mmCIF file of C-alpha atoms in Angstrom:
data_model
loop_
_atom_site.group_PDB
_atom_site.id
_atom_site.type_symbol
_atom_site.label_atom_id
_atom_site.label_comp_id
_atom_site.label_asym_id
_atom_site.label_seq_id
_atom_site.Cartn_x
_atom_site.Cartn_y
_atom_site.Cartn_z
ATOM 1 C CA UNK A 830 153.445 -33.658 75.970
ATOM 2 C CA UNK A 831 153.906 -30.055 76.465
ATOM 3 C CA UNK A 832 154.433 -29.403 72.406
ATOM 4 C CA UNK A 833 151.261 -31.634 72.111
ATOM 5 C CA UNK A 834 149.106 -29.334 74.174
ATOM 6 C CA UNK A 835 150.560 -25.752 72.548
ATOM 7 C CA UNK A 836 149.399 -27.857 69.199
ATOM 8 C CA UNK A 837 145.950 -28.741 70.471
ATOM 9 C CA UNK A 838 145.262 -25.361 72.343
ATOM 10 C CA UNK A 839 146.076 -23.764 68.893
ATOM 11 C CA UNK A 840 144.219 -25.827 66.992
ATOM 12 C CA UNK A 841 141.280 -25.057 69.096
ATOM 13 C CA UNK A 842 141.724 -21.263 68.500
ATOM 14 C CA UNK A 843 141.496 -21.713 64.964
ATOM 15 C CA UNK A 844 138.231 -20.122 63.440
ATOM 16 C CA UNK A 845 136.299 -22.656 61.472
ATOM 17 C CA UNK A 846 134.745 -20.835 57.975
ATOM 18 C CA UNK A 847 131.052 -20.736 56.940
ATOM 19 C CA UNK A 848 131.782 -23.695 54.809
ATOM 20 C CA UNK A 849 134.090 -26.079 56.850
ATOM 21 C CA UNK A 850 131.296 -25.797 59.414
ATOM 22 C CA UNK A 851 128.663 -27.005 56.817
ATOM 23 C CA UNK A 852 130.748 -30.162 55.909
ATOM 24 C CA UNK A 853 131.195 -31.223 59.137
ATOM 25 C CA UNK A 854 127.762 -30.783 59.929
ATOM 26 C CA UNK A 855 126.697 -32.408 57.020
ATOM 27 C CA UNK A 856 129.569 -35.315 57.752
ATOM 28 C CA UNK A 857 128.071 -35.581 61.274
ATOM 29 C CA UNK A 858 124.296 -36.225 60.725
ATOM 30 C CA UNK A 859 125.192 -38.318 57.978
ATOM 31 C CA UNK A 860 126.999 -40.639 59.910
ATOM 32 C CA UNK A 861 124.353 -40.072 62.718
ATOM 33 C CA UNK A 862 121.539 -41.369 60.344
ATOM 34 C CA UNK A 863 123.999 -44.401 59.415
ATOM 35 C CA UNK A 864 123.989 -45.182 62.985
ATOM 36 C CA UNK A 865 119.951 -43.985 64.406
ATOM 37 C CA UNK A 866 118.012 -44.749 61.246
ATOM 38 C CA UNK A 867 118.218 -48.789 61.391
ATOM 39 C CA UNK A 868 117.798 -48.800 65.010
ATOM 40 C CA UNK A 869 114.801 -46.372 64.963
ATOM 41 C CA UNK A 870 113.032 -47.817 62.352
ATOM 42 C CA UNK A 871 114.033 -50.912 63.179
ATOM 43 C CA UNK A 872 110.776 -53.389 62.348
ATOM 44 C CA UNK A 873 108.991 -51.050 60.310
ATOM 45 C CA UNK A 874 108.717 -51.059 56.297
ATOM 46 C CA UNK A 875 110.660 -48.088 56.126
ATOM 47 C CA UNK A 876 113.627 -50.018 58.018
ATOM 48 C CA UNK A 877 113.584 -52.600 56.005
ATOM 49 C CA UNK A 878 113.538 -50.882 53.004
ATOM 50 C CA UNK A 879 116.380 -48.410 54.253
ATOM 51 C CA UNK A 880 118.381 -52.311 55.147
ATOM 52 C CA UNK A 881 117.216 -53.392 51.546
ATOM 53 C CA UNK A 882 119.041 -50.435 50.344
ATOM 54 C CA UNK A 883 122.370 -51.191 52.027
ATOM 55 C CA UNK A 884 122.330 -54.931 50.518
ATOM 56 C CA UNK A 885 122.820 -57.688 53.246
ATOM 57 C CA UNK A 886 122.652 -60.924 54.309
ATOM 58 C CA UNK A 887 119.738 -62.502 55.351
ATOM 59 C CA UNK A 888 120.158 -65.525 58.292
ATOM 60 C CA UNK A 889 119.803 -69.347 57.094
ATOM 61 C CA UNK A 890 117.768 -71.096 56.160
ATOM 62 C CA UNK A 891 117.425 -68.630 53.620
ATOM 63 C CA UNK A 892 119.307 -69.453 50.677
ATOM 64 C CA UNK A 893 121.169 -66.298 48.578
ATOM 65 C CA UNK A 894 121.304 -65.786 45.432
ATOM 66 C CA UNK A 895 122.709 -63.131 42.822
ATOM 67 C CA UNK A 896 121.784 -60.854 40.034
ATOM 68 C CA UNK A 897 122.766 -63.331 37.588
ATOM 69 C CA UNK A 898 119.431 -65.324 38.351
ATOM 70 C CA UNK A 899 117.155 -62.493 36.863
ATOM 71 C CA UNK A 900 119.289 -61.858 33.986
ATOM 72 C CA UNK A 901 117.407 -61.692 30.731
ATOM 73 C CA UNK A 902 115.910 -64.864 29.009
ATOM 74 C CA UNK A 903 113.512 -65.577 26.054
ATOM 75 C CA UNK A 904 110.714 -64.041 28.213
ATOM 76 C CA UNK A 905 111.228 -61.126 30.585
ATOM 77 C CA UNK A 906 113.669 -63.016 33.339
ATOM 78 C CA UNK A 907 112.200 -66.058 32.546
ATOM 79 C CA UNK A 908 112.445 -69.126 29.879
ATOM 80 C CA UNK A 909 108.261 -69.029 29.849
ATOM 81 C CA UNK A 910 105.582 -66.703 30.024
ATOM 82 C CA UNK A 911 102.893 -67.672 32.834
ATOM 83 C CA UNK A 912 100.851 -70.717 32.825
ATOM 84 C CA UNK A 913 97.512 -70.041 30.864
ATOM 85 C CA UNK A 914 95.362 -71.813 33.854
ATOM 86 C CA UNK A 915 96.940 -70.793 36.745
ATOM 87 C CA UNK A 916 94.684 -71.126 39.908
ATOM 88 C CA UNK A 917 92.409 -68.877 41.503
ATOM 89 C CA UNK A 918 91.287 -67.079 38.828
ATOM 90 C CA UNK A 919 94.348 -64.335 39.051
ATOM 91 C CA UNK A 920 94.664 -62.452 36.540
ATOM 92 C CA UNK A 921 96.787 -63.751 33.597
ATOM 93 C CA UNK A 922 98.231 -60.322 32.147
ATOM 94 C CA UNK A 923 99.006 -59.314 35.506
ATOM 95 C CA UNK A 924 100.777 -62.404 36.513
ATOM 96 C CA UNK A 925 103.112 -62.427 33.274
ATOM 97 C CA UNK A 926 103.697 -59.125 33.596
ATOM 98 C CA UNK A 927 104.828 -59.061 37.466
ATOM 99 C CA UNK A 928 106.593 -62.636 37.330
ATOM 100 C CA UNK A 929 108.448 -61.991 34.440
ATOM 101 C CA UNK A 930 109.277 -57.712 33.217
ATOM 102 C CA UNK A 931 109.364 -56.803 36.952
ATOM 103 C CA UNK A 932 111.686 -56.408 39.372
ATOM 104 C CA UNK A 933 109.950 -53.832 41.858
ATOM 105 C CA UNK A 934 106.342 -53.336 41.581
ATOM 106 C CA UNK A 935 103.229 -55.549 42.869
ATOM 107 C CA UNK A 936 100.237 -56.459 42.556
ATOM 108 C CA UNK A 937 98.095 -53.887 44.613
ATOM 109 C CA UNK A 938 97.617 -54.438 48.496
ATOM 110 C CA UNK A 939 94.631 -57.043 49.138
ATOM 111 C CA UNK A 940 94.309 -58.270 45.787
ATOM 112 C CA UNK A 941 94.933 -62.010 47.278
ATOM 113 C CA UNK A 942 91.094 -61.243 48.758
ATOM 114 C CA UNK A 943 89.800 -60.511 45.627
ATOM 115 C CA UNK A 944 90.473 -63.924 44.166
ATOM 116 C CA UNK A 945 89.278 -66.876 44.480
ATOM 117 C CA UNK A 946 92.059 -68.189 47.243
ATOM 118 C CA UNK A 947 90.218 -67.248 50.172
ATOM 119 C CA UNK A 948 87.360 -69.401 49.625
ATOM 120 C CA UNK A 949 88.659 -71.959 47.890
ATOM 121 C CA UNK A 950 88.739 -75.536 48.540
ATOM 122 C CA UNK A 951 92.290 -75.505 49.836
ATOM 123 C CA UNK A 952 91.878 -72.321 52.114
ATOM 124 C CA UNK A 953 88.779 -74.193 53.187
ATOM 125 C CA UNK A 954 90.382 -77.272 54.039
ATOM 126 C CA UNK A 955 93.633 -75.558 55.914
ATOM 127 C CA UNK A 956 91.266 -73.741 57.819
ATOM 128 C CA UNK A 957 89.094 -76.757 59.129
ATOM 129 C CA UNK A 958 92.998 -78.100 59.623
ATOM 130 C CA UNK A 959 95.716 -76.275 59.488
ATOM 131 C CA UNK A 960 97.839 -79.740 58.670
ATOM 132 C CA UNK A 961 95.937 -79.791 54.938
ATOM 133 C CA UNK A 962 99.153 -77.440 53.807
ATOM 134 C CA UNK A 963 98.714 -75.233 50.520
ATOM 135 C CA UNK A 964 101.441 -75.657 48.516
ATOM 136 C CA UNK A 965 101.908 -72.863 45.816
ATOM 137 C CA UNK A 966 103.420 -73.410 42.544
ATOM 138 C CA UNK A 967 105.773 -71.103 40.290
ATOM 139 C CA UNK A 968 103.356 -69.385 38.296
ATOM 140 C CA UNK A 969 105.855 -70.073 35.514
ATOM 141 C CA UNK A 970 107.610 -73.367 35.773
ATOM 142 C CA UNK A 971 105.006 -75.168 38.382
ATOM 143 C CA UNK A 972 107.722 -75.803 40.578
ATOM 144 C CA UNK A 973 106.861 -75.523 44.448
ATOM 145 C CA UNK A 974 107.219 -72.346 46.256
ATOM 146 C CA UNK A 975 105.745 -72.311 49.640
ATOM 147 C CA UNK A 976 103.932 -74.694 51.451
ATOM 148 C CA UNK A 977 101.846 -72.940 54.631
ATOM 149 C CA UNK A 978 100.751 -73.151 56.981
ATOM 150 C CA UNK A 979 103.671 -74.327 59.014
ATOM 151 C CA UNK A 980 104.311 -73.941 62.676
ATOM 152 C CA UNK A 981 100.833 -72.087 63.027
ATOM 153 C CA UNK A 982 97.616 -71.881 61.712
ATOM 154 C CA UNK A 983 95.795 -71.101 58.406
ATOM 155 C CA UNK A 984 94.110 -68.176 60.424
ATOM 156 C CA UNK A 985 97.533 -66.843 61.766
ATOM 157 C CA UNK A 986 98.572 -66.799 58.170
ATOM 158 C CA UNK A 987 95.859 -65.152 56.778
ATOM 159 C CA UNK A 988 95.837 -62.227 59.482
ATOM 160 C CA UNK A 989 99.569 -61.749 59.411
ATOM 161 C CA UNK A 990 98.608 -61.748 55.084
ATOM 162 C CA UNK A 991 96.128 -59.370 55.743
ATOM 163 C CA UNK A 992 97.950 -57.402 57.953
ATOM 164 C CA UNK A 993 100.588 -56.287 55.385
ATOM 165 C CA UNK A 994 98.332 -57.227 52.198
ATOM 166 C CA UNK A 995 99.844 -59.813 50.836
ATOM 167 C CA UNK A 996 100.454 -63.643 51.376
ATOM 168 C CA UNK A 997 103.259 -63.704 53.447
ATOM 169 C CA UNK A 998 105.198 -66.378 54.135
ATOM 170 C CA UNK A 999 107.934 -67.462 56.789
ATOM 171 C CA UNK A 1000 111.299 -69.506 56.277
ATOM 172 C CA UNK A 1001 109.895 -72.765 57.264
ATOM 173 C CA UNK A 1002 107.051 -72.348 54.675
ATOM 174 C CA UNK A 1003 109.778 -71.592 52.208
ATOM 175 C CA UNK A 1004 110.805 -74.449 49.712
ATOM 176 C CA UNK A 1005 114.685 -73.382 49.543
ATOM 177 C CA UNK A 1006 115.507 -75.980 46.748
ATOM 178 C CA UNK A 1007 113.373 -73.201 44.159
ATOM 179 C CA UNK A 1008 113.391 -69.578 46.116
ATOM 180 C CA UNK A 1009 116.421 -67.113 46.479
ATOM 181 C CA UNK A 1010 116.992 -63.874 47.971
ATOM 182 C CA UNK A 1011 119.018 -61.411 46.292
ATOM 183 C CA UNK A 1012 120.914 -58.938 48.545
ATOM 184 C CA UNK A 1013 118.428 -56.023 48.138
ATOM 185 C CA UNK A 1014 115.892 -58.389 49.722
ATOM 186 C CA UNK A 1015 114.112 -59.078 46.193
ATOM 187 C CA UNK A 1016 112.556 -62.656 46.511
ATOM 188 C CA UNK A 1017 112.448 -64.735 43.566
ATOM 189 C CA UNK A 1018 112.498 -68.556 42.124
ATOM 190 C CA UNK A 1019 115.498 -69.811 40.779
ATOM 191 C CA UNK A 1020 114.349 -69.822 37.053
ATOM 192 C CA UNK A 1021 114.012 -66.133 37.727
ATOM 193 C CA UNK A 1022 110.179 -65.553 38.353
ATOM 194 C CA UNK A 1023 110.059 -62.368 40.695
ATOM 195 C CA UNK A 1024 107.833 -63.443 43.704
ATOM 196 C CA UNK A 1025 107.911 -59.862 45.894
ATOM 197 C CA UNK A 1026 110.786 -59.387 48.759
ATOM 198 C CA UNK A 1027 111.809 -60.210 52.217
ATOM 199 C CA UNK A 1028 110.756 -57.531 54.661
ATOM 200 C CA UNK A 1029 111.858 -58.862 57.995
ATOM 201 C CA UNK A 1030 110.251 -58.098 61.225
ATOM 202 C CA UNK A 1031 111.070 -58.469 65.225
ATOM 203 C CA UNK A 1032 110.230 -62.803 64.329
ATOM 204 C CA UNK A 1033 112.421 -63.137 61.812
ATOM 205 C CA UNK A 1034 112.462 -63.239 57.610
ATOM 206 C CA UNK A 1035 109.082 -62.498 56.106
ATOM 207 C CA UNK A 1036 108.048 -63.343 52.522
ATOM 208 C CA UNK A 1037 105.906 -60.556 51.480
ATOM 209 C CA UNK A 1038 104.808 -62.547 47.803
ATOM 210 C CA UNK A 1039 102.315 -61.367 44.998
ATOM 211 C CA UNK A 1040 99.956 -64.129 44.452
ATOM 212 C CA UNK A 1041 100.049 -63.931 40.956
ATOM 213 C CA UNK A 1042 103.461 -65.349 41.247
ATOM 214 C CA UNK A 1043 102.684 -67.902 43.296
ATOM 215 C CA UNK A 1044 99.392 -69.393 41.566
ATOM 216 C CA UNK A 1045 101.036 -72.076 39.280
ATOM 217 C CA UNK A 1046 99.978 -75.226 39.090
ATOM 218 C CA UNK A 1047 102.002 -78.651 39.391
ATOM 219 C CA UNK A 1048 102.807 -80.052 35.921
ATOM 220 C CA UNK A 1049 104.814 -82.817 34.572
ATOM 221 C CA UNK A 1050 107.674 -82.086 32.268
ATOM 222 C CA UNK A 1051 106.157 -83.557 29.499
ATOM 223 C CA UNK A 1052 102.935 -81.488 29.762
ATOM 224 C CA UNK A 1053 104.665 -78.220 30.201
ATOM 225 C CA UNK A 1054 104.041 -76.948 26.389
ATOM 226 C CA UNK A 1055 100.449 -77.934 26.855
ATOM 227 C CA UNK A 1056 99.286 -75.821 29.225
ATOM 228 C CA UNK A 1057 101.029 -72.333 27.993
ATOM 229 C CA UNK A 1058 100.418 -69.693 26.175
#
């Protein structure tokens, strides 16, 4: 104990240089923005993108998947370029373009109100009854995406859409037979459309999806060539 102490006391009396100091201070508020940064930002977009950075994984029901799913095909990620009619009257370059060479920009925020989707029949419908569902397609493959709203109203989707500006979606909206998330948060369908990411707030997992992705229509197997490009 007594050797132990001499060693510690002498230790202490050491002087520190310039540049030992400036690691360990460097060391320290490194590990001190490891620790405070999550927790401070904790809801915001910035937290979530600082989490997106670190890779995780997100709680069930959502489904993982990996970077091999957006590997490249025939077409940007994908086996097909957009469908030429997809709904809404999005805009067809911009779809292809976002679903398919894209992996981390958007459509701008609020471009969902410039379409036809808010006024549409379906929007119309959902709102008079929020049990008349949308369900949106793969703007690719068709395949179904998202059905909302669930579990609230059309008008609690479209505020919480408007809110962050763009359709946003929550895990019992998401059909998890066609929709991954990758570690990095990066939301997409399993033929490898990109759909937007998964910015999670104090409720739980929240789609945040470009339209354009999402504006596909249902089509048989058979009638798949027809309707492309």
């Amino acid at each position: 104990k007594r050797s132990l102490y001499r060693s510690l006391r002498i230790s202490r009396n050491i002087p520190m240089s310039s540049d030992n100091m400036r690691v360990c201070m460097v060391g320290s508020l490194f590990l001190a923005l490891l620790i405070i940064v999550p927790v401070a930002l904790g809801d915001s977009f910035l937290g979530s993108l600082f989490s997106r950075s670190l890779g995780k994984t997100y709680p069930p029901p959502a489904v993982m998947g990996d970077e091999s799913i957006m590997s490249q095909k025939s077409h940007g990620t994908s086996d097909t370029p957009a469908q030429s009619n997809l709904r809404w009257n999005v805009d067809w370059k911009t779809a292809d373009r976002i679903c398919n060479y894209n992996r981390r920009y958007a459509e701008y925020s609020g471009y969902w109100k410039t379409t036809g989707f808010p006024d549409g029949e379906e929007a119309t419908a959902a709102n008079n009854d929020s049990s008349n569902a949308i369900t949106f397609y793969d703007s690719n493959t068709g395949k179904p995406l998202f059905v909302a709203p669930k579990n609230r109203t059309f008008q609690e989707f479209l505020e919480e859409s408007q809110k962050h500006g763009w359709p946003s979606f929550r895990d019992d909206e998401t059909v998890w037979d066609n929709v991954r998330v990758l570690p990095n948060g990066e939301t997409v369908s399993v033929d490898g459309t990109h759909l937007g990411h998964n910015l999670p707030d104090s409720t739980g997992s929240r789609y945040c999806i470009n339209l354009v992705s999402v504006a596909g229509r249902p089509v048989e197997k058979e009638e798949d060539d027809e309707i492309r490009q």
